[in-house]
């Protein structure tokens, strides 16, 4: 058994959430070890669409809306930090984001969701709905079935794989240690802290953060938590490079700086099956052409599927174990959007006890008896 010593914080999970918290904790001066799983683990971070998205967050409560907007406001600072520490450019852009609606039924469903978020009287004014006439002023190439859209000036996107790489490098530059191929098998009390076992490696820690995505339930059950997460499959298509046609970001399509169009994303209840499906690919292709008819001649060059990490109601979980003080859990499907908040306030809470007021809405105990529901995008 290899003894890795004692650390102030051990993070279980080397995805976007774990690395962002690890970076923040290391920048605060903590001795941090991140234990990442093996190559066979489900990794939402590597299948992410790359949206930095606020407009639809908070339909179930004001706290999620406020938490998301705090993160989005800090995104430029995170990108600057990643450039300075890691030399990685995420190609972050913001200014205008649209969720396009096909038909009146989609428009009305979206309006009800946006009305809830806009009703919180947020400092930025919140998102709003616009009709087709305004949409065509922004995007002249939309198809005839587009009836309107929700719009927010806060929304944008980034290169999600560059974010993942940047967080990994920056974490190391800040003094953190990342250990790969080290799936955690057990966490047990040891004196005033905890003993974390990962195969033939063992490390002691004052605090432990469970940020292991879809592996959280198995790890968290013995530590006083109910089941927290479930999988949902999403698929993405990538076209060949085309001329610029999308000057802003939409929730269904985004065009990379190189010219490729990314088309997403499905919401499929497929359990832990992360394979692409012909039905999902066909759905994405049909919808993309209805939104932007000019894409009908574009060739699809690749596609992929990945599993989202969803909580039962779609909102995040940030909580401390009621039975094992010093054991924390963080779970969310918005690892890209919320990365600045995870590196900042979340890391501060874990290390220093400075709990953000929004966290009263993000406890794991709310799932003790609740059924799993569909999450809205």
CSV table of C-alpha atoms in Angstrom, one decimal:
chain,number,residue,atom,x,y,z
A,1,UNK,CA,0.0,0.0,0.0
A,2,UNK,CA,1.4,3.4,-1.1
A,3,UNK,CA,1.0,6.0,1.7
A,4,UNK,CA,0.4,9.5,0.2
A,5,UNK,CA,0.6,11.3,3.6
A,6,UNK,CA,-1.9,13.8,5.0
A,7,UNK,CA,-3.5,16.6,3.0
A,8,UNK,CA,-5.7,19.5,4.0
A,9,UNK,CA,-8.2,18.7,1.3
A,10,UNK,CA,-8.7,15.6,-0.9
A,11,UNK,CA,-11.0,16.0,-3.9
A,12,UNK,CA,-12.5,12.9,-5.2
A,13,UNK,CA,-13.1,13.5,-8.9
A,14,UNK,CA,-10.9,15.2,-11.5
A,15,UNK,CA,-13.7,16.7,-13.7
A,16,UNK,CA,-14.6,20.3,-14.1
A,17,UNK,CA,-16.1,20.6,-10.7
A,18,UNK,CA,-13.3,18.9,-8.8
A,19,UNK,CA,-10.6,20.8,-10.7
A,20,UNK,CA,-12.2,24.2,-10.2
A,21,UNK,CA,-12.6,23.7,-6.5
A,22,UNK,CA,-9.0,22.3,-6.3
A,23,UNK,CA,-7.7,25.3,-8.1
A,24,UNK,CA,-9.5,27.7,-5.8
A,25,UNK,CA,-8.3,25.8,-2.7
A,26,UNK,CA,-4.7,25.7,-3.9
A,27,UNK,CA,-4.9,29.4,-4.6
A,28,UNK,CA,-6.0,29.9,-1.0
A,29,UNK,CA,-2.9,28.2,0.1
A,30,UNK,CA,-4.3,24.7,0.9
A,31,UNK,CA,-2.4,21.4,0.4
A,32,UNK,CA,-4.8,19.8,-2.1
A,33,UNK,CA,-4.8,16.4,-3.8
A,34,UNK,CA,-7.2,15.5,-6.6
A,35,UNK,CA,-7.9,11.8,-7.1
A,36,UNK,CA,-9.1,11.2,-10.6
A,37,UNK,CA,-10.7,7.9,-11.8
A,38,UNK,CA,-9.5,5.6,-14.6
A,39,UNK,CA,-10.1,6.0,-18.3
A,40,UNK,CA,-13.2,3.9,-18.2
A,41,UNK,CA,-15.1,6.3,-16.0
A,42,UNK,CA,-18.0,8.4,-17.3
A,43,UNK,CA,-16.8,11.9,-18.0
A,44,UNK,CA,-19.3,14.6,-18.7
A,45,UNK,CA,-16.5,17.2,-18.9
A,46,UNK,CA,-15.3,15.6,-22.2
A,47,UNK,CA,-18.7,15.6,-23.8
A,48,UNK,CA,-19.8,19.1,-22.9
A,49,UNK,CA,-21.4,21.6,-25.3
A,50,UNK,CA,-19.5,24.5,-23.8
A,51,UNK,CA,-22.3,26.9,-23.0
A,52,UNK,CA,-21.9,29.6,-20.3
A,53,UNK,CA,-25.6,29.9,-19.7
A,54,UNK,CA,-27.7,31.8,-17.2
A,55,UNK,CA,-31.1,32.6,-18.7
A,56,UNK,CA,-32.9,29.4,-17.7
A,57,UNK,CA,-31.2,28.8,-14.4
A,58,UNK,CA,-33.4,29.5,-11.4
A,59,UNK,CA,-36.9,28.5,-12.6
A,60,UNK,CA,-37.4,26.6,-9.4
A,61,UNK,CA,-36.0,29.2,-7.1
A,62,UNK,CA,-34.1,32.6,-6.9
A,63,UNK,CA,-31.0,31.1,-5.2
A,64,UNK,CA,-30.0,29.2,-8.4
A,65,UNK,CA,-30.5,32.3,-10.5
A,66,UNK,CA,-28.3,34.4,-8.2
A,67,UNK,CA,-25.6,31.8,-7.9
A,68,UNK,CA,-25.4,31.4,-11.6
A,69,UNK,CA,-25.2,35.1,-12.3
A,70,UNK,CA,-22.4,35.5,-9.8
A,71,UNK,CA,-20.5,32.8,-11.6
A,72,UNK,CA,-21.1,34.2,-15.1
A,73,UNK,CA,-20.0,37.7,-13.9
A,74,UNK,CA,-16.7,36.2,-12.8
A,75,UNK,CA,-16.1,34.1,-15.9
A,76,UNK,CA,-13.7,36.7,-17.6
A,77,UNK,CA,-11.6,36.7,-14.4
A,78,UNK,CA,-11.4,32.9,-14.6
A,79,UNK,CA,-10.3,33.0,-18.2
A,80,UNK,CA,-7.6,35.5,-17.4
A,81,UNK,CA,-6.4,33.3,-14.5
A,82,UNK,CA,-6.1,30.3,-16.8
A,83,UNK,CA,-4.2,32.3,-19.4
A,84,UNK,CA,-1.8,33.6,-16.7
A,85,UNK,CA,-1.3,30.3,-14.9
A,86,UNK,CA,-1.7,27.8,-17.7
A,87,UNK,CA,-1.3,29.7,-21.0
A,88,UNK,CA,-4.6,28.3,-22.1
A,89,UNK,CA,-7.2,30.3,-24.0
A,90,UNK,CA,-10.8,29.1,-23.6
A,91,UNK,CA,-12.2,31.3,-26.4
A,92,UNK,CA,-14.8,32.6,-23.9
A,93,UNK,CA,-17.3,35.0,-25.4
A,94,UNK,CA,-20.4,36.6,-24.1
A,95,UNK,CA,-22.9,39.4,-24.9
A,96,UNK,CA,-26.0,37.7,-26.3
A,97,UNK,CA,-27.5,34.2,-26.1
A,98,UNK,CA,-30.7,32.9,-27.6
A,99,UNK,CA,-32.9,29.8,-27.1
A,100,UNK,CA,-34.8,29.5,-30.4
A,101,UNK,CA,-38.4,28.2,-30.4
A,102,UNK,CA,-40.0,26.2,-33.2
A,103,UNK,CA,-43.8,26.7,-33.2
A,104,UNK,CA,-46.2,28.4,-30.7
A,105,UNK,CA,-46.2,25.5,-28.2
A,106,UNK,CA,-42.4,25.7,-27.7
A,107,UNK,CA,-42.6,29.5,-27.4
A,108,UNK,CA,-45.3,29.3,-24.8
A,109,UNK,CA,-43.4,26.7,-22.8
A,110,UNK,CA,-40.3,28.8,-22.9
A,111,UNK,CA,-42.2,31.9,-21.9
A,112,UNK,CA,-43.5,30.3,-18.7
A,113,UNK,CA,-40.0,29.3,-17.7
A,114,UNK,CA,-38.5,32.7,-18.5
A,115,UNK,CA,-41.3,34.5,-16.7
A,116,UNK,CA,-40.3,32.7,-13.5
A,117,UNK,CA,-36.7,33.7,-13.7
A,118,UNK,CA,-37.4,37.2,-14.8
A,119,UNK,CA,-39.8,37.6,-11.9
A,120,UNK,CA,-37.0,37.6,-9.4
A,121,UNK,CA,-36.2,41.2,-10.2
A,122,UNK,CA,-32.5,40.3,-10.6
A,123,UNK,CA,-29.9,43.2,-10.8
A,124,UNK,CA,-29.2,42.5,-14.6
A,125,UNK,CA,-32.9,42.6,-15.4
A,126,UNK,CA,-33.0,38.9,-16.3
A,127,UNK,CA,-33.9,37.3,-19.7
A,128,UNK,CA,-36.8,38.2,-21.9
A,129,UNK,CA,-38.8,36.7,-24.7
A,130,UNK,CA,-38.7,38.1,-28.3
A,131,UNK,CA,-40.8,37.3,-31.3
A,132,UNK,CA,-39.7,36.3,-34.8
A,133,UNK,CA,-39.3,39.8,-36.1
A,134,UNK,CA,-36.6,40.6,-33.5
A,135,UNK,CA,-35.0,37.2,-34.0
A,136,UNK,CA,-34.5,37.8,-37.7
A,137,UNK,CA,-32.9,41.1,-37.0
A,138,UNK,CA,-30.2,39.2,-35.0
A,139,UNK,CA,-30.2,36.0,-37.1
A,140,UNK,CA,-31.5,36.6,-40.6
A,141,UNK,CA,-30.9,33.0,-41.6
A,142,UNK,CA,-33.4,31.3,-39.3
A,143,UNK,CA,-36.0,29.0,-40.7
A,144,UNK,CA,-39.6,29.9,-41.3
A,145,UNK,CA,-40.8,27.7,-38.3
A,146,UNK,CA,-38.9,29.8,-35.8
A,147,UNK,CA,-41.6,31.7,-33.8
A,148,UNK,CA,-39.4,33.5,-31.3
A,149,UNK,CA,-36.7,33.1,-28.7
A,150,UNK,CA,-35.6,33.8,-25.2
A,151,UNK,CA,-32.7,36.3,-25.0
A,152,UNK,CA,-30.1,37.1,-22.4
A,153,UNK,CA,-27.2,39.5,-22.6
A,154,UNK,CA,-25.3,37.4,-20.0
A,155,UNK,CA,-25.0,34.2,-22.0
A,156,UNK,CA,-22.1,32.9,-24.0
A,157,UNK,CA,-19.8,30.0,-24.6
A,158,UNK,CA,-16.3,28.6,-24.5
A,159,UNK,CA,-14.2,25.7,-25.7
A,160,UNK,CA,-15.0,23.2,-22.9
A,161,UNK,CA,-12.0,21.0,-23.6
A,162,UNK,CA,-9.7,24.0,-23.4
A,163,UNK,CA,-11.4,24.8,-20.0
A,164,UNK,CA,-10.8,21.3,-18.8
A,165,UNK,CA,-7.1,21.4,-19.9
A,166,UNK,CA,-6.6,24.9,-18.5
A,167,UNK,CA,-8.0,23.9,-15.1
A,168,UNK,CA,-5.8,20.9,-15.0
A,169,UNK,CA,-2.6,22.8,-15.7
A,170,UNK,CA,-3.5,25.8,-13.6
A,171,UNK,CA,-4.2,23.5,-10.6
A,172,UNK,CA,-0.7,22.1,-10.8
A,173,UNK,CA,0.8,25.5,-11.3
A,174,UNK,CA,-1.0,26.7,-8.2
A,175,UNK,CA,0.6,24.0,-6.1
A,176,UNK,CA,-2.1,21.3,-6.3
A,177,UNK,CA,-1.4,17.6,-7.1
A,178,UNK,CA,-3.5,15.6,-9.5
A,179,UNK,CA,-3.3,11.8,-9.4
A,180,UNK,CA,-4.8,10.0,-12.4
A,181,UNK,CA,-6.0,6.4,-12.6
A,182,UNK,CA,-6.9,6.5,-8.9
A,183,UNK,CA,-10.5,5.6,-8.5
A,184,UNK,CA,-11.5,5.9,-4.8
A,185,UNK,CA,-12.8,2.7,-3.3
A,186,UNK,CA,-13.5,3.7,0.3
A,187,UNK,CA,-13.6,6.7,2.7
A,188,UNK,CA,-13.4,6.0,6.5
A,189,UNK,CA,-13.0,8.0,9.7
A,190,UNK,CA,-9.4,8.1,11.0
A,191,UNK,CA,-8.7,10.2,14.1
A,192,UNK,CA,-9.8,13.8,13.5
A,193,UNK,CA,-9.9,13.3,9.8
A,194,UNK,CA,-10.5,10.7,7.1
A,195,UNK,CA,-8.7,7.9,5.4
A,196,UNK,CA,-9.3,7.8,1.6
A,197,UNK,CA,-8.3,4.6,-0.2
A,198,UNK,CA,-7.8,4.5,-4.0
A,199,UNK,CA,-6.8,1.0,-5.0
A,200,UNK,CA,-3.3,0.4,-3.4
A,201,UNK,CA,-2.9,4.1,-2.5
A,202,UNK,CA,-4.1,5.6,0.8
A,203,UNK,CA,-4.2,9.3,1.9
A,204,UNK,CA,-5.4,11.0,5.1
A,205,UNK,CA,-7.3,14.2,4.9
A,206,UNK,CA,-8.8,16.9,7.1
A,207,UNK,CA,-11.6,17.5,4.6
A,208,UNK,CA,-12.8,15.5,1.6
A,209,UNK,CA,-14.9,16.7,-1.3
A,210,UNK,CA,-16.9,14.2,-3.3
A,211,UNK,CA,-17.1,15.7,-6.9
A,212,UNK,CA,-17.0,12.4,-8.7
A,213,UNK,CA,-20.0,12.9,-11.0
A,214,UNK,CA,-22.1,9.8,-11.5
A,215,UNK,CA,-19.9,7.9,-9.0
A,216,UNK,CA,-21.1,10.1,-6.2
A,217,UNK,CA,-24.1,8.0,-5.1
A,218,UNK,CA,-22.0,4.9,-4.3
A,219,UNK,CA,-19.4,6.9,-2.4
A,220,UNK,CA,-21.8,9.2,-0.6
A,221,UNK,CA,-24.4,6.6,0.7
A,222,UNK,CA,-22.2,5.4,3.6
A,223,UNK,CA,-21.5,9.0,4.6
A,224,UNK,CA,-25.0,10.1,5.5
A,225,UNK,CA,-26.2,11.3,2.0
A,226,UNK,CA,-29.3,10.1,0.1
A,227,UNK,CA,-28.8,9.3,-3.6
A,228,UNK,CA,-28.1,12.6,-5.3
A,229,UNK,CA,-27.4,12.1,-9.1
A,230,UNK,CA,-28.7,10.2,-12.1
A,231,UNK,CA,-27.5,10.0,-15.7
A,232,UNK,CA,-29.0,11.5,-18.8
A,233,UNK,CA,-27.6,11.0,-22.2
A,234,UNK,CA,-26.9,13.9,-24.5
A,235,UNK,CA,-25.6,13.8,-28.1
A,236,UNK,CA,-23.8,16.4,-30.2
A,237,UNK,CA,-23.0,16.6,-33.9
A,238,UNK,CA,-20.2,18.6,-35.5
A,239,UNK,CA,-20.3,19.8,-39.1
A,240,UNK,CA,-17.5,20.5,-41.5
A,241,UNK,CA,-16.2,24.1,-41.5
A,242,UNK,CA,-18.6,26.6,-43.1
A,243,UNK,CA,-18.8,30.3,-43.7
A,244,UNK,CA,-19.8,32.3,-40.6
A,245,UNK,CA,-23.5,32.3,-40.1
A,246,UNK,CA,-24.0,32.4,-36.4
A,247,UNK,CA,-22.7,35.7,-34.8
A,248,UNK,CA,-24.2,34.9,-31.4
A,249,UNK,CA,-24.6,31.8,-29.3
A,250,UNK,CA,-27.8,29.7,-29.2
A,251,UNK,CA,-28.6,26.8,-26.9
A,252,UNK,CA,-29.0,24.4,-29.8
A,253,UNK,CA,-26.2,25.6,-32.1
A,254,UNK,CA,-22.9,27.3,-31.7
A,255,UNK,CA,-20.2,28.0,-34.3
A,256,UNK,CA,-16.6,27.6,-33.3
A,257,UNK,CA,-13.9,30.1,-34.2
A,258,UNK,CA,-12.7,27.6,-36.8
A,259,UNK,CA,-16.1,27.5,-38.6
A,260,UNK,CA,-17.5,24.2,-37.5
A,261,UNK,CA,-21.1,24.1,-36.2
A,262,UNK,CA,-21.8,22.2,-33.0
A,263,UNK,CA,-25.4,20.9,-32.9
A,264,UNK,CA,-26.8,19.8,-29.6
A,265,UNK,CA,-28.2,18.4,-27.5
A,266,UNK,CA,-30.5,15.5,-26.8
A,267,UNK,CA,-32.0,14.6,-23.5
A,268,UNK,CA,-32.3,10.9,-23.5
A,269,UNK,CA,-33.2,8.6,-20.6
A,270,UNK,CA,-30.8,5.8,-21.4
A,271,UNK,CA,-29.4,4.8,-18.0
A,272,UNK,CA,-25.7,4.4,-18.2
A,273,UNK,CA,-25.6,3.8,-21.9
A,274,UNK,CA,-23.3,6.5,-23.3
A,275,UNK,CA,-23.3,5.2,-27.0
A,276,UNK,CA,-24.5,7.4,-29.8
A,277,UNK,CA,-27.9,6.5,-31.2
A,278,UNK,CA,-29.2,6.9,-34.8
A,279,UNK,CA,-32.5,8.3,-33.4
A,280,UNK,CA,-30.6,11.0,-31.4
A,281,UNK,CA,-28.4,11.9,-34.4
A,282,UNK,CA,-31.4,12.1,-36.7
A,283,UNK,CA,-33.3,14.3,-34.2
A,284,UNK,CA,-30.5,16.8,-33.9
A,285,UNK,CA,-29.9,17.0,-37.7
A,286,UNK,CA,-33.6,17.6,-38.4
A,287,UNK,CA,-34.0,20.3,-35.8
A,288,UNK,CA,-30.8,22.0,-36.9
A,289,UNK,CA,-32.1,22.3,-40.5
A,290,UNK,CA,-35.4,23.6,-39.3
A,291,UNK,CA,-33.6,26.3,-37.3
A,292,UNK,CA,-31.1,27.2,-40.0
A,293,UNK,CA,-32.0,25.8,-43.5
A,294,UNK,CA,-28.5,26.7,-44.8
A,295,UNK,CA,-27.1,23.8,-42.8
A,296,UNK,CA,-29.0,21.3,-45.0
A,297,UNK,CA,-26.0,21.1,-47.3
A,298,UNK,CA,-23.3,20.8,-44.5
A,299,UNK,CA,-21.7,17.4,-43.9
A,300,UNK,CA,-21.5,16.0,-40.4
A,301,UNK,CA,-17.9,15.0,-39.7
A,302,UNK,CA,-18.3,13.5,-36.2
A,303,UNK,CA,-20.6,13.0,-33.3
A,304,UNK,CA,-20.4,11.9,-29.7
A,305,UNK,CA,-22.6,11.1,-26.7
A,306,UNK,CA,-22.0,11.6,-23.0
A,307,UNK,CA,-23.9,11.3,-19.8
A,308,UNK,CA,-25.0,14.4,-17.9
A,309,UNK,CA,-24.8,14.4,-14.1
A,310,UNK,CA,-28.3,15.4,-13.1
A,311,UNK,CA,-29.8,15.9,-9.7
A,312,UNK,CA,-33.4,15.0,-9.2
A,313,UNK,CA,-34.6,18.6,-9.7
A,314,UNK,CA,-31.8,19.8,-11.9
A,315,UNK,CA,-30.4,22.3,-9.4
A,316,UNK,CA,-27.0,21.8,-7.8
A,317,UNK,CA,-26.1,20.1,-4.6
A,318,UNK,CA,-23.5,21.6,-2.2
A,319,UNK,CA,-23.7,20.1,1.2
A,320,UNK,CA,-21.7,18.7,4.2
A,321,UNK,CA,-22.4,15.3,5.6
A,322,UNK,CA,-24.8,15.3,8.6
A,323,UNK,CA,-22.9,12.3,10.0
A,324,UNK,CA,-19.3,12.9,8.9
A,325,UNK,CA,-18.3,16.6,9.4
A,326,UNK,CA,-15.6,17.6,6.9
A,327,UNK,CA,-17.1,15.4,4.1
A,328,UNK,CA,-18.6,17.6,1.4
A,329,UNK,CA,-20.4,16.8,-1.8
A,330,UNK,CA,-20.7,18.9,-5.0
A,331,UNK,CA,-22.9,17.9,-7.9
A,332,UNK,CA,-24.2,19.8,-10.9
A,333,UNK,CA,-24.7,19.5,-14.6
A,334,UNK,CA,-23.4,23.1,-15.1
A,335,UNK,CA,-19.7,22.5,-14.6
A,336,UNK,CA,-18.7,25.0,-17.3
A,337,UNK,CA,-21.1,27.8,-16.3
A,338,UNK,CA,-20.4,27.5,-12.6
A,339,UNK,CA,-16.6,27.0,-12.8
A,340,UNK,CA,-15.8,30.5,-11.4
A,341,UNK,CA,-18.2,30.0,-8.4
A,342,UNK,CA,-16.7,26.6,-7.7
A,343,UNK,CA,-13.1,28.0,-7.7
A,344,UNK,CA,-14.2,30.9,-5.5
A,345,UNK,CA,-17.1,30.8,-2.9
A,346,UNK,CA,-17.5,26.9,-2.9
A,347,UNK,CA,-13.7,26.4,-2.2
A,348,UNK,CA,-13.9,29.1,0.4
A,349,UNK,CA,-16.8,27.4,2.2
A,350,UNK,CA,-15.0,24.0,2.2
A,351,UNK,CA,-11.8,25.4,3.6
A,352,UNK,CA,-12.9,28.3,5.8
A,353,UNK,CA,-16.6,27.7,6.6
A,354,UNK,CA,-17.8,30.8,4.7
A,355,UNK,CA,-21.1,29.4,3.5
A,356,UNK,CA,-22.8,31.3,0.7
A,357,UNK,CA,-26.4,32.2,1.6
A,358,UNK,CA,-27.7,30.5,-1.6
A,359,UNK,CA,-26.6,27.1,-0.3
A,360,UNK,CA,-29.7,26.7,1.9
A,361,UNK,CA,-31.5,25.7,-1.3
A,362,UNK,CA,-28.8,23.2,-2.4
A,363,UNK,CA,-28.9,20.7,0.4
A,364,UNK,CA,-28.8,16.9,-0.4
A,365,UNK,CA,-31.5,16.3,2.2
A,366,UNK,CA,-34.2,17.6,-0.2
A,367,UNK,CA,-33.9,14.3,-2.2
A,368,UNK,CA,-34.4,12.0,0.7
A,369,UNK,CA,-38.0,11.2,-0.4
A,370,UNK,CA,-38.4,13.0,-3.7
A,371,UNK,CA,-38.9,11.2,-7.0
A,372,UNK,CA,-36.5,11.9,-9.9
A,373,UNK,CA,-38.0,14.5,-12.3
A,374,UNK,CA,-37.1,15.7,-15.8
A,375,UNK,CA,-34.8,18.8,-15.7
A,376,UNK,CA,-35.4,21.8,-18.0
A,377,UNK,CA,-32.6,23.2,-20.1
